[in-house]
mmCIF file of C-alpha atoms and ligand atoms in Angstrom:
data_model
loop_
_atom_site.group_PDB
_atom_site.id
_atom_site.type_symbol
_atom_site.label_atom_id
_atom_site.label_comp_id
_atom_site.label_asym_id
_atom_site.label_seq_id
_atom_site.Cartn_x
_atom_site.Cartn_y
_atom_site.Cartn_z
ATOM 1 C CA UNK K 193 0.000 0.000 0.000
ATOM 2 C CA UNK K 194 1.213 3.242 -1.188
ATOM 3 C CA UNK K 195 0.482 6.020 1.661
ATOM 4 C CA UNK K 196 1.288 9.545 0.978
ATOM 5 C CA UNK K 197 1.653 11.515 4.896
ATOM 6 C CA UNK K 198 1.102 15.434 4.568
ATOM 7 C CA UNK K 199 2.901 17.270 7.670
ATOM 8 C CA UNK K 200 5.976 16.858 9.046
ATOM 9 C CA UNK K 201 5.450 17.720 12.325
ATOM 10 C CA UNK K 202 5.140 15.350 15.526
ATOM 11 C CA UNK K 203 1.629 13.621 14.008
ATOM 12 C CA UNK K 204 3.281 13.373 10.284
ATOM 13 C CA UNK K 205 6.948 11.934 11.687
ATOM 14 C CA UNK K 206 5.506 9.444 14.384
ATOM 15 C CA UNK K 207 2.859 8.488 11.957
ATOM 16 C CA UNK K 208 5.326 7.943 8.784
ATOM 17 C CA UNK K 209 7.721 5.941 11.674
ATOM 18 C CA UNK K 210 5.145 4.036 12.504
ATOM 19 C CA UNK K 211 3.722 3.120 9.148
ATOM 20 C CA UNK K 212 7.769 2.315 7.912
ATOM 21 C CA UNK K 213 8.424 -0.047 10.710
ATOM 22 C CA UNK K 214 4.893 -1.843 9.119
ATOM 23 C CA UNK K 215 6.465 -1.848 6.123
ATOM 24 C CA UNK K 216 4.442 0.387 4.345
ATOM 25 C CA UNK K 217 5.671 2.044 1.445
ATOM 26 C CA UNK K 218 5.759 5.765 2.571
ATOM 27 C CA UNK K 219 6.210 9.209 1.472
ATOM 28 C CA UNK K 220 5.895 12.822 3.607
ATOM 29 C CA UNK K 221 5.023 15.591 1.520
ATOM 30 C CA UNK K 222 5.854 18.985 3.845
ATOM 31 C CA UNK K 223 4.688 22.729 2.711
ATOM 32 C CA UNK K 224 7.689 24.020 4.530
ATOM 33 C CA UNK K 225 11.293 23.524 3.413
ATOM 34 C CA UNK K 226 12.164 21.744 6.837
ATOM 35 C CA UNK K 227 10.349 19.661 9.563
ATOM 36 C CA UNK K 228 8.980 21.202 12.856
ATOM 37 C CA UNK K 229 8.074 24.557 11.240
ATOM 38 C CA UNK K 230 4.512 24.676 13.003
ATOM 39 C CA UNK K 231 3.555 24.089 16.661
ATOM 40 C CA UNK K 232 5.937 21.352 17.119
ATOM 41 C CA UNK K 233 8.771 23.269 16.936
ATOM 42 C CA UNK K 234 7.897 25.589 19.958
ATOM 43 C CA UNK K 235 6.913 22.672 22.700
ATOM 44 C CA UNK K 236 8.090 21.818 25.647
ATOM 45 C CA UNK K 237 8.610 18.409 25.146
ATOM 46 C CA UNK K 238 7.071 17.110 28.151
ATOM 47 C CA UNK K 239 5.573 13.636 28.255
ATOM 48 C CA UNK K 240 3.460 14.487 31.134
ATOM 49 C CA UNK K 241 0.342 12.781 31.307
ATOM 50 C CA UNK K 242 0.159 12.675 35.082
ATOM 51 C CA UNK K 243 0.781 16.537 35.425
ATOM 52 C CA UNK K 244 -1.611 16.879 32.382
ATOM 53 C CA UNK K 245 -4.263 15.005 34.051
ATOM 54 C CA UNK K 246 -5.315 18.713 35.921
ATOM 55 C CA UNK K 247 -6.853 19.857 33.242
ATOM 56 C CA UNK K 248 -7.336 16.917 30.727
ATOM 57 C CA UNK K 249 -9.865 14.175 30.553
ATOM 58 C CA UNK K 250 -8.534 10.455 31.501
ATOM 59 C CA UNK K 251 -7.603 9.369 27.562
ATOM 60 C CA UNK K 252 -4.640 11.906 27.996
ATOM 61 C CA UNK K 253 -3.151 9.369 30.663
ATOM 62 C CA UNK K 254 -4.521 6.314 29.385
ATOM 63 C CA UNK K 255 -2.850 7.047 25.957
ATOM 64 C CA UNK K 256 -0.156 9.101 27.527
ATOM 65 C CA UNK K 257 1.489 6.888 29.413
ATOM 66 C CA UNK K 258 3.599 4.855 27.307
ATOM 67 C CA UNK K 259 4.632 7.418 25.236
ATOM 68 C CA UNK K 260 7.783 7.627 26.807
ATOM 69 C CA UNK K 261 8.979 4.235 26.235
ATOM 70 C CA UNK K 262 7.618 4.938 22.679
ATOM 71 C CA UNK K 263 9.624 7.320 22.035
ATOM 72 C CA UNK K 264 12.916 6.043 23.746
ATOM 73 C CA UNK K 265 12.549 2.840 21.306
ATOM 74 C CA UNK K 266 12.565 5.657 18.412
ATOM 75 C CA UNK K 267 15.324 7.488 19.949
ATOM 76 C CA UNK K 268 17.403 6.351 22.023
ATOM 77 C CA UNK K 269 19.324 8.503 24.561
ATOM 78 C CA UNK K 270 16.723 11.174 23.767
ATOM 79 C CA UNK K 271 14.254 10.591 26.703
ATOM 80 C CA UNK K 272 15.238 12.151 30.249
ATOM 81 C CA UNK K 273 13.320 10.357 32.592
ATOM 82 C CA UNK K 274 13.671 12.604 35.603
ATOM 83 C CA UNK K 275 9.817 13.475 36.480
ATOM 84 C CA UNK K 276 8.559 16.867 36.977
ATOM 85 C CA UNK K 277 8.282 19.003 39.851
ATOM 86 C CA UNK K 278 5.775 21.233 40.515
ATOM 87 C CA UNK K 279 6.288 24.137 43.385
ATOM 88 C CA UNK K 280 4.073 27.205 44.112
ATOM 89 C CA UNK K 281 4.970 30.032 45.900
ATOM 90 C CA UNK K 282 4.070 31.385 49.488
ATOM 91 C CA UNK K 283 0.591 33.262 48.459
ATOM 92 C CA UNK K 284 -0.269 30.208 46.533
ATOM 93 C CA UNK K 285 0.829 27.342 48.461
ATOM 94 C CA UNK K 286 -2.931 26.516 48.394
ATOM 95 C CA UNK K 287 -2.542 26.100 44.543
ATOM 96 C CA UNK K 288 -0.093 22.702 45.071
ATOM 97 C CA UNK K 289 -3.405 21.195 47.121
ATOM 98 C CA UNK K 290 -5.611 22.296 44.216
ATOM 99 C CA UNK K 291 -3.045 20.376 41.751
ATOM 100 C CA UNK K 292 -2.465 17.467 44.317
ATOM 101 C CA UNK K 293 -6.360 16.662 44.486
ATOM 102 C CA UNK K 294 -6.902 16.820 40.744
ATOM 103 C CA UNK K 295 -3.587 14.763 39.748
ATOM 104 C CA UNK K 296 -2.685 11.305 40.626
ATOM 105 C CA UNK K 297 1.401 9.607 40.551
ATOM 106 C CA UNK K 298 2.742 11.908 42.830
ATOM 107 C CA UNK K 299 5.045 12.510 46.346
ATOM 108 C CA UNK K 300 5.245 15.624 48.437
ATOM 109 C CA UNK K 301 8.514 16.792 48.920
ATOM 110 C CA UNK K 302 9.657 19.374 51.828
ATOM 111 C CA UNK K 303 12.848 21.541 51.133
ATOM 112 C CA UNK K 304 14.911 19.264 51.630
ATOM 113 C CA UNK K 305 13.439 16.529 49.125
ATOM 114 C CA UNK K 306 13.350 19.808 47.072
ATOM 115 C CA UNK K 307 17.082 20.429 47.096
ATOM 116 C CA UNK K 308 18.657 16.756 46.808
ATOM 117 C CA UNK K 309 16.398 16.973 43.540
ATOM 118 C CA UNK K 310 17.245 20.484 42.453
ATOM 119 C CA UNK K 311 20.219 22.004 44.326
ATOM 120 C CA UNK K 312 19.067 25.549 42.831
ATOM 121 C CA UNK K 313 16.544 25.643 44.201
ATOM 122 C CA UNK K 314 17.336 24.966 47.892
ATOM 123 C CA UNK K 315 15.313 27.474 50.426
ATOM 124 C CA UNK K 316 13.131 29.106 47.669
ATOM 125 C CA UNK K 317 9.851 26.883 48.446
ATOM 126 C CA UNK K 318 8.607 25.221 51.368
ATOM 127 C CA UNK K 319 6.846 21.991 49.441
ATOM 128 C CA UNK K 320 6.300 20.486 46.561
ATOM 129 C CA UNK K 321 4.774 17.632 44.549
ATOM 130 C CA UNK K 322 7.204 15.180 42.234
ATOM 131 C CA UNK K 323 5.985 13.565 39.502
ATOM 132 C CA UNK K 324 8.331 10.647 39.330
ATOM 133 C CA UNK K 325 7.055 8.988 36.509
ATOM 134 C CA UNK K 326 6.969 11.611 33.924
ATOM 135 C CA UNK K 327 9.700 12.445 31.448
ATOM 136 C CA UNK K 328 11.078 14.866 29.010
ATOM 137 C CA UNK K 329 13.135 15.621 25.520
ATOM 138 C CA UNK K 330 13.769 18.141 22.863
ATOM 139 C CA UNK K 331 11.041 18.705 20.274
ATOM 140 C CA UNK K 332 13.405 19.947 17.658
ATOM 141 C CA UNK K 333 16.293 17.285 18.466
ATOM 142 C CA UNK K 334 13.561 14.770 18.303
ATOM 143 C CA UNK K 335 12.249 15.261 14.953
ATOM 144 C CA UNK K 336 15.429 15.981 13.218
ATOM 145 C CA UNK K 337 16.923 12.087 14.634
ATOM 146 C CA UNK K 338 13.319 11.005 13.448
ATOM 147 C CA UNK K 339 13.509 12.421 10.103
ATOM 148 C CA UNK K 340 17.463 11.705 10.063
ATOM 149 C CA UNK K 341 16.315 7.591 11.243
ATOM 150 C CA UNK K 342 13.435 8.064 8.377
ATOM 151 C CA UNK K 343 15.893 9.211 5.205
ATOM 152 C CA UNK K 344 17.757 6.876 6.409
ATOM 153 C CA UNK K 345 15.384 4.364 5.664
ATOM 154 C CA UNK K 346 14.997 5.600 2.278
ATOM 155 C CA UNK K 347 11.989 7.056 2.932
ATOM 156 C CA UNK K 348 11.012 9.814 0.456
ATOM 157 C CA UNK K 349 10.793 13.679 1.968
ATOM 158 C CA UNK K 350 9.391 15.892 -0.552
ATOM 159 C CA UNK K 351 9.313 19.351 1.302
ATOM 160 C CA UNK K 352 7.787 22.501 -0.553
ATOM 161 C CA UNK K 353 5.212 20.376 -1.385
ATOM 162 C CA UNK K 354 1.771 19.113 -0.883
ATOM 163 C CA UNK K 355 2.927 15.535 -2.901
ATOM 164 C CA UNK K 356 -0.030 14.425 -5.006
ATOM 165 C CA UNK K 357 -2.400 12.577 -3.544
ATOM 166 C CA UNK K 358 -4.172 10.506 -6.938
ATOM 167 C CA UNK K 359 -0.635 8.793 -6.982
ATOM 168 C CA UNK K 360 -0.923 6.986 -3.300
ATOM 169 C CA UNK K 361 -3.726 4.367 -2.050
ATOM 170 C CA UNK K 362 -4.059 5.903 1.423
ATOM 171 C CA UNK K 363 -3.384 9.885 2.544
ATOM 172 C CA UNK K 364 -2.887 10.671 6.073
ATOM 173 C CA UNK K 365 -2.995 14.045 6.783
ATOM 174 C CA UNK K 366 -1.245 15.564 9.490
ATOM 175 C CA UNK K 367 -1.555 19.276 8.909
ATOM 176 C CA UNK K 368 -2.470 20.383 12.285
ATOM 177 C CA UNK K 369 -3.806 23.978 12.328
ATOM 178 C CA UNK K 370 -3.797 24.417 8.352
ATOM 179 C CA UNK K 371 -7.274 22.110 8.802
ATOM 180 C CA UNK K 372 -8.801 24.873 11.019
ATOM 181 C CA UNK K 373 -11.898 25.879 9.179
ATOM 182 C CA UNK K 374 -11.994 22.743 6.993
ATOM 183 C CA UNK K 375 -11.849 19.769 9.587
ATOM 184 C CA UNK K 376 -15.561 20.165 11.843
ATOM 185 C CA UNK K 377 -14.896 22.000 15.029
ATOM 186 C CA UNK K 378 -11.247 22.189 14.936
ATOM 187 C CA UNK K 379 -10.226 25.449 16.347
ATOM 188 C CA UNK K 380 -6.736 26.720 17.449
ATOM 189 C CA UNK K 381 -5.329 27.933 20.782
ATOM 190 C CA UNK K 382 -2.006 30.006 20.647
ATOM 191 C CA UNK K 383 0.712 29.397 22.726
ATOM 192 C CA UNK K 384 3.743 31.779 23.368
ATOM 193 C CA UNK K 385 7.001 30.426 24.300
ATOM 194 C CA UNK K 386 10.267 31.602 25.402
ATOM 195 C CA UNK K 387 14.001 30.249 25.313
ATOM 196 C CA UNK K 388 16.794 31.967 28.039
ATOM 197 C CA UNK K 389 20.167 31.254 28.234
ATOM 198 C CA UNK K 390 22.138 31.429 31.679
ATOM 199 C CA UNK K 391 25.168 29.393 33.008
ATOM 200 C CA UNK K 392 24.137 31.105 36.935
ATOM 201 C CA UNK K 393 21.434 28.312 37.334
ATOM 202 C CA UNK K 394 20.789 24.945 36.394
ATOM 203 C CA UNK K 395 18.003 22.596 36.294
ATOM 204 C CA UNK K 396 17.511 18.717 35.627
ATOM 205 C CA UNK K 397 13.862 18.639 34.706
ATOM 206 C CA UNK K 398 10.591 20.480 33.788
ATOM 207 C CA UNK K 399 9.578 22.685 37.103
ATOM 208 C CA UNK K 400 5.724 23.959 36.757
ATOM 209 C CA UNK K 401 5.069 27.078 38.781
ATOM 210 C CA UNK K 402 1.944 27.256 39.365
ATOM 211 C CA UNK K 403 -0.292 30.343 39.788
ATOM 212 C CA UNK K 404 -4.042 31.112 39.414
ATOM 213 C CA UNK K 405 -3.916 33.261 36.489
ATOM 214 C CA UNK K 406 -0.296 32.824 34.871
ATOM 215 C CA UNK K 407 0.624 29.200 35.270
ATOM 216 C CA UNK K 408 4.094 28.618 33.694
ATOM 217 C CA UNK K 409 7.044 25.537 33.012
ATOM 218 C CA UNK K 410 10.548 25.931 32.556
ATOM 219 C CA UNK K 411 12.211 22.893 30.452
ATOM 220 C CA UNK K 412 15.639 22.509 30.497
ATOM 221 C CA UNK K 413 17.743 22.249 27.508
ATOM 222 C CA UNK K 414 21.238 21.450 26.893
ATOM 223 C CA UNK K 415 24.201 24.478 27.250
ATOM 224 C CA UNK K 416 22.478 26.119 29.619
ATOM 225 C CA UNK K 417 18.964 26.906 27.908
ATOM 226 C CA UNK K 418 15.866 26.899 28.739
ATOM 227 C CA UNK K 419 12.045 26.774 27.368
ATOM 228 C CA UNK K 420 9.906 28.406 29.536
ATOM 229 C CA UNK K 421 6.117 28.428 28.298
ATOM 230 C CA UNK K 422 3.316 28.767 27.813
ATOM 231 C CA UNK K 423 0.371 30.837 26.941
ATOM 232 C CA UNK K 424 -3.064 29.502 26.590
ATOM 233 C CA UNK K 425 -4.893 31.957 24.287
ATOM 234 C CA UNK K 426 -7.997 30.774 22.229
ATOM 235 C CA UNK K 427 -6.949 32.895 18.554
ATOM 236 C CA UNK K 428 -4.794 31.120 15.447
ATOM 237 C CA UNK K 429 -2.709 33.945 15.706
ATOM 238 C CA UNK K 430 0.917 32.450 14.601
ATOM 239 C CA UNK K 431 2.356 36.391 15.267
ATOM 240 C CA UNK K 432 5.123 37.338 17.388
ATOM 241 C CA UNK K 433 4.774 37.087 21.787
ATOM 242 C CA UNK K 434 3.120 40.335 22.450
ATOM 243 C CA UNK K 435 4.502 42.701 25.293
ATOM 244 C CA UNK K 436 1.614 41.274 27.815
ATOM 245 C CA UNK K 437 2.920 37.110 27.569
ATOM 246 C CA UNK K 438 6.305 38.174 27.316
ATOM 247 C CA UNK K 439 6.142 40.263 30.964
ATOM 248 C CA UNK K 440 3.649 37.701 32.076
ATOM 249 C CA UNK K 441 6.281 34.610 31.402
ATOM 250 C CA UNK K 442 9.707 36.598 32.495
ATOM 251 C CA UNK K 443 8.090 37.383 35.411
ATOM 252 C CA UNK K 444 7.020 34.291 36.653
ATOM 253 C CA UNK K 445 10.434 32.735 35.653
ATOM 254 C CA UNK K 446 12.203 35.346 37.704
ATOM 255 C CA UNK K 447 9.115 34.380 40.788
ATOM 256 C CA UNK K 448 10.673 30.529 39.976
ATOM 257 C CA UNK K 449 14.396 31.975 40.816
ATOM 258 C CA UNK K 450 15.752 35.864 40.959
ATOM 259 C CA UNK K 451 18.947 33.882 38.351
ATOM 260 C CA UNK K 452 16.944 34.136 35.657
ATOM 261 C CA UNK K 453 16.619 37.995 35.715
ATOM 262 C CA UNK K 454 20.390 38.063 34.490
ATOM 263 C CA UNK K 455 19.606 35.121 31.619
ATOM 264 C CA UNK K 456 19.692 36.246 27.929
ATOM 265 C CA UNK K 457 16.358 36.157 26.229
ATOM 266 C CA UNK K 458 17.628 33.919 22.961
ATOM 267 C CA UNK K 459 14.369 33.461 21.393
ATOM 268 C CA UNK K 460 10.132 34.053 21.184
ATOM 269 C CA UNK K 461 7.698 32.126 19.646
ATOM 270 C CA UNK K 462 4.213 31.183 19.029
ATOM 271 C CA UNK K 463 2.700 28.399 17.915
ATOM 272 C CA UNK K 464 -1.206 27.120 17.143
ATOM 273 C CA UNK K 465 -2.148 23.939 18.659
ATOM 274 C CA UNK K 466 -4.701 22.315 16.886
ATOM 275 C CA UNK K 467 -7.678 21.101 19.047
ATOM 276 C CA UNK K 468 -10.880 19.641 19.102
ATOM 277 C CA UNK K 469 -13.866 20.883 21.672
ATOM 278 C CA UNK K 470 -13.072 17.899 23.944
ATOM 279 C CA UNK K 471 -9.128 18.578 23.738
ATOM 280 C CA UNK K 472 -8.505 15.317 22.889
ATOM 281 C CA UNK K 473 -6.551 14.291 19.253
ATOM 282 C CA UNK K 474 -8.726 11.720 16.918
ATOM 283 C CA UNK K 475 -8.266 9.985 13.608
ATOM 284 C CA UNK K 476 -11.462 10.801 11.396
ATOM 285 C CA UNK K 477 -11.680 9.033 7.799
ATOM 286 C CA UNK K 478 -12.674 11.554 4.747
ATOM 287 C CA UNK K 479 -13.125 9.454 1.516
ATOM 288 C CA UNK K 480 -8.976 8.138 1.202
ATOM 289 C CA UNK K 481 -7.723 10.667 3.341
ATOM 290 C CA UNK K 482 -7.254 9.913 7.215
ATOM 291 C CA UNK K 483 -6.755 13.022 9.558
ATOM 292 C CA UNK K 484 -4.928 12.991 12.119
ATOM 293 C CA UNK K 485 -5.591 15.928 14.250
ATOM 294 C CA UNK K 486 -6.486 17.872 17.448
ATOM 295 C CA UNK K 487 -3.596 17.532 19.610
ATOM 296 C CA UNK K 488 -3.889 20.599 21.602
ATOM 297 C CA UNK K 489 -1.027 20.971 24.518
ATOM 298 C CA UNK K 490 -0.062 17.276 23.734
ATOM 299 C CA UNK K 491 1.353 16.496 20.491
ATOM 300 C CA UNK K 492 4.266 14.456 21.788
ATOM 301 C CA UNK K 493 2.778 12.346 24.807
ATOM 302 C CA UNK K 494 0.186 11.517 22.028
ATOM 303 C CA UNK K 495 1.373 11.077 18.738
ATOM 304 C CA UNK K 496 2.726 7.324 19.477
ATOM 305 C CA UNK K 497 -0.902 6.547 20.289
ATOM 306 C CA UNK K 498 -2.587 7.885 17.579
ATOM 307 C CA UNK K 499 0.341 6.898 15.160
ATOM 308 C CA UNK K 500 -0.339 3.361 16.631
ATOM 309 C CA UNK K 501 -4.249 3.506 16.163
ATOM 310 C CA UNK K 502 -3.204 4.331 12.143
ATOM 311 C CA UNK K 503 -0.720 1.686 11.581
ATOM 312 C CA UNK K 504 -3.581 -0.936 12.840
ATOM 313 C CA UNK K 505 -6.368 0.678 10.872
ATOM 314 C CA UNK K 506 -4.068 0.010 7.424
ATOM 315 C CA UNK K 507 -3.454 -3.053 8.368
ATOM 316 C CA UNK K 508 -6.575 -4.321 8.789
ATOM 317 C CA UNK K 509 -7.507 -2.750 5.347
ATOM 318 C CA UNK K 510 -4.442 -4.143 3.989
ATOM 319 C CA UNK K 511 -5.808 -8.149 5.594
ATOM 320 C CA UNK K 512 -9.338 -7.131 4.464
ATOM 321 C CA UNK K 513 -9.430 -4.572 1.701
ATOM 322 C CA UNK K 514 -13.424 -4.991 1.271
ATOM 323 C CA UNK K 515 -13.677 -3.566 4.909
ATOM 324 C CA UNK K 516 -12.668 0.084 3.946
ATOM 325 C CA UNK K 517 -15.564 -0.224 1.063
ATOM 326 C CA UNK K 518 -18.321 -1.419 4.134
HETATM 327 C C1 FAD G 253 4.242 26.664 23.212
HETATM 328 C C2 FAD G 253 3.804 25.230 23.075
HETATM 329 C C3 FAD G 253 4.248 24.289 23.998
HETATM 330 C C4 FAD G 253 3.861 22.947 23.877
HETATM 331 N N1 FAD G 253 4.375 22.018 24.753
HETATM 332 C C5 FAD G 253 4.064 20.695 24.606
HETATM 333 C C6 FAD G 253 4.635 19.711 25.451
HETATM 334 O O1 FAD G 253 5.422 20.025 26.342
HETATM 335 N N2 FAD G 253 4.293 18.411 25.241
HETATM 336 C C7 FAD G 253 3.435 18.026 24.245
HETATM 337 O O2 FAD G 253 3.170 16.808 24.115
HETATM 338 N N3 FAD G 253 2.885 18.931 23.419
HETATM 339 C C8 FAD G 253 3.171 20.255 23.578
HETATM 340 N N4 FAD G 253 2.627 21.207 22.748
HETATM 341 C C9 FAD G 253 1.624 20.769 21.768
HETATM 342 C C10 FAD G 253 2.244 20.269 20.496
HETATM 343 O O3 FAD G 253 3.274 21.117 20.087
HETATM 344 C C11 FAD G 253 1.161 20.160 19.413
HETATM 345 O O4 FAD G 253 0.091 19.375 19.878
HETATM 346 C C12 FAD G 253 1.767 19.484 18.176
HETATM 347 O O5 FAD G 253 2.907 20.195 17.768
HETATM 348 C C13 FAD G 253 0.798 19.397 17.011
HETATM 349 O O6 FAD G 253 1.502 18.702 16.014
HETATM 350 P P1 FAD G 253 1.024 18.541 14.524
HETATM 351 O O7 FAD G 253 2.023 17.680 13.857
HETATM 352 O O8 FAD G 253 -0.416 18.143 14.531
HETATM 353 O O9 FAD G 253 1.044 20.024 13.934
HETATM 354 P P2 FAD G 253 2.286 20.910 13.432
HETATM 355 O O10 FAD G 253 3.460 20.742 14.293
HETATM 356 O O11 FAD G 253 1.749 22.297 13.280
HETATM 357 O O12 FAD G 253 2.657 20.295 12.028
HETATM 358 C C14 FAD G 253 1.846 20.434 10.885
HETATM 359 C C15 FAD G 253 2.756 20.447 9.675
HETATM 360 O O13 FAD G 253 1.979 20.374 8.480
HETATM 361 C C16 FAD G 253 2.574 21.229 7.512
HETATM 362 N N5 FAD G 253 1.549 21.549 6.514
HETATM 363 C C17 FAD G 253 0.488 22.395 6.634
HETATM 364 N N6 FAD G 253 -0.268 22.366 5.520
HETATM 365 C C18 FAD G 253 0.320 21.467 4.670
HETATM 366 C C19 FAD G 253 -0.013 20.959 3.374
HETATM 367 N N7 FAD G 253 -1.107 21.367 2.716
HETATM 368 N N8 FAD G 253 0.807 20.043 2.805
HETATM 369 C C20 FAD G 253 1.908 19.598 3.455
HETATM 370 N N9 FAD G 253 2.265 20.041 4.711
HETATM 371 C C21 FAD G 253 1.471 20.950 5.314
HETATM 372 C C22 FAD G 253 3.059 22.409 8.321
HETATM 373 O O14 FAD G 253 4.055 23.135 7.630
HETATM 374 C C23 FAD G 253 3.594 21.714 9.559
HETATM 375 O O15 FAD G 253 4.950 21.354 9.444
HETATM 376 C C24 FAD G 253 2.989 22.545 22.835
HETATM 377 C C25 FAD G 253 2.559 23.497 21.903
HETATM 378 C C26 FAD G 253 2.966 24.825 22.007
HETATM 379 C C27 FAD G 253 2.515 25.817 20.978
#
């Protein structure tokens, strides 16, 4: 079977890996002229489905949960499993409870569990709660081994393109917020993101600070970077951070540790995450086309899944061909 993915984003790469190690005869057609040019390029990369659990319905840790080991399989060496911590400060210590009762996989920590995990922070919060389970990467490291792993293969990249789809049995599209408008009640919600640079701090692993109104994670990257994100604004703008997000997220990241008020701001961003009224992603069928769509704040902890729920649906076609015609 001849399968033609558009996108090459998380949904298009994990989709086209999946499909390859199936042995299906693939090809990614990307409008850009590289991978990760939409909203994957500006995520955190946190496999969080624990953390996520707050404010998602139960599929998101159903689903989410073996998306580490999915993607450690992939790529290996790029998965930090180091958890999460989460860690409010004094005015809203009540905040942690809030996130304790709604959440599930996690230990309280007092200062001192606080410091043996993150020296840095030693004497800047009184308790918090550790998500042990959870795990991290880089979004943009990630899809450039995947893509590197796919040519590899031999699999066929055609970027500046939309490929044509006549020439393949099955499409699957995976073109995220381009389908706003044309996929039913797909809508997008922007999300601002900033990187800092600063050798005066360091951090192992994602630290959510939370707040009532402005909510943020810091991520850490490698040479002394970090993500810190994100916004949560219900527009498909893709323009630059405006003034309000930007003082909104520097703030809070100087709240998380007075360091990072001598970092160096190295980059803004915004992305659209694609999402459906529930928040969860789905694979709808549209004549030979598949979509592949909706993954709001969780296009890495769920792309294996729905990657997965593609690769069986072609191969059942592929056993029974008359059950795509029923
Ligand atoms: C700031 C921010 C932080 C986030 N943090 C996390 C996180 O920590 N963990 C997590 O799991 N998720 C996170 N997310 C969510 C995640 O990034 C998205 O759910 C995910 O990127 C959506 O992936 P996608 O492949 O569907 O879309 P995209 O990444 O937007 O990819 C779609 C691709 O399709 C291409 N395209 C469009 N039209 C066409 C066409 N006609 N033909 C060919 N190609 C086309 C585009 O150029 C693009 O490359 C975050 C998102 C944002 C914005």
């Amino acid at each position: 079977m001849r399968v033609l993915v558009k996108g090459a984003g998380v949904a298009g790469l994990t989709v086209a890996w999946q499909l390859y190690r199936h042995g299906f005869d693939v090809t990614i057609a990307e409008r850009a002229g590289k991978v990760g040019t939409g909203a994957s390029g500006f995520a955190g990369g946190m496999l969080a489905p624990w953390c996520e659990r707050e404010s998602a319905e139960e599929p998101v840790l159903t689903l989410g949960r073996m998306a580490a080991d999915w993607w450690e399989a992939a790529l290996p060496g790029h998965v930090y499993r180091r958890g999460t911590l989460v860690v409010a400060g004094g005015r809203d210590a009540g905040e942690l409870d809030r996130f304790a009762g709604r959440t599930s996989g996690w230990e309280w920590l007092d200062d001192a569990g606080i410091s043996a995990l993150e020296p840095d922070l030693a004497g800047r919060f009184r308790k918090a709660l550790f998500f042990r389970q959870e795990a991290h990467l880089d979004p943009r490291k990630a899809l450039s081994a995947l893509t590197a792993g796919l040519e590899e293969a031999r699999m066929r990249f055609l970027f500046g393109a939309a490929g044509e789809p006549a020439r393949y049995d099955r499409v699957i599209d995976c073109t995220g917020a381009a389908r706003i408008g044309r996929l039913p009640n797909l809508r997008g919600v922007r999300g601002e993101m900033l990187s800092l640079e600063s050798d005066e701090i360091t951090l192992s692993r994602p630290v959510r600070l939370l707040h009532p109104r402005h909510p943020i994670y810091i991520v850490p990257r490698d040479k002394g970077r970090f993500m810190v994100g994100a916004t949560m604004i219900e527009s498909e703008d893709t323009g630059p951070i405006t003034a309000r997000s930007l003082m909104e997220l520097l703030n809070a990241t100087y709240a998380l540790h007075p360091a990072f008020g001598e970092a160096r701001l190295v980059e803004t961003g915004a992305g659209v995450r694609p999402a459906y009224p529930d928040n969860l992603p789905r694979v709808t069928e549209d004549g030979d086309t598949l979509h592949v769509n909706g993954f709001y704040r969780h296009g890495f902890l769920l792309a294996p899944a729905m990657a997965g729920e593609v690769a069986r649906r072609l191969l059942a076609e592929q056993r029974q061909p008359e059950r795509r015609a029923s």
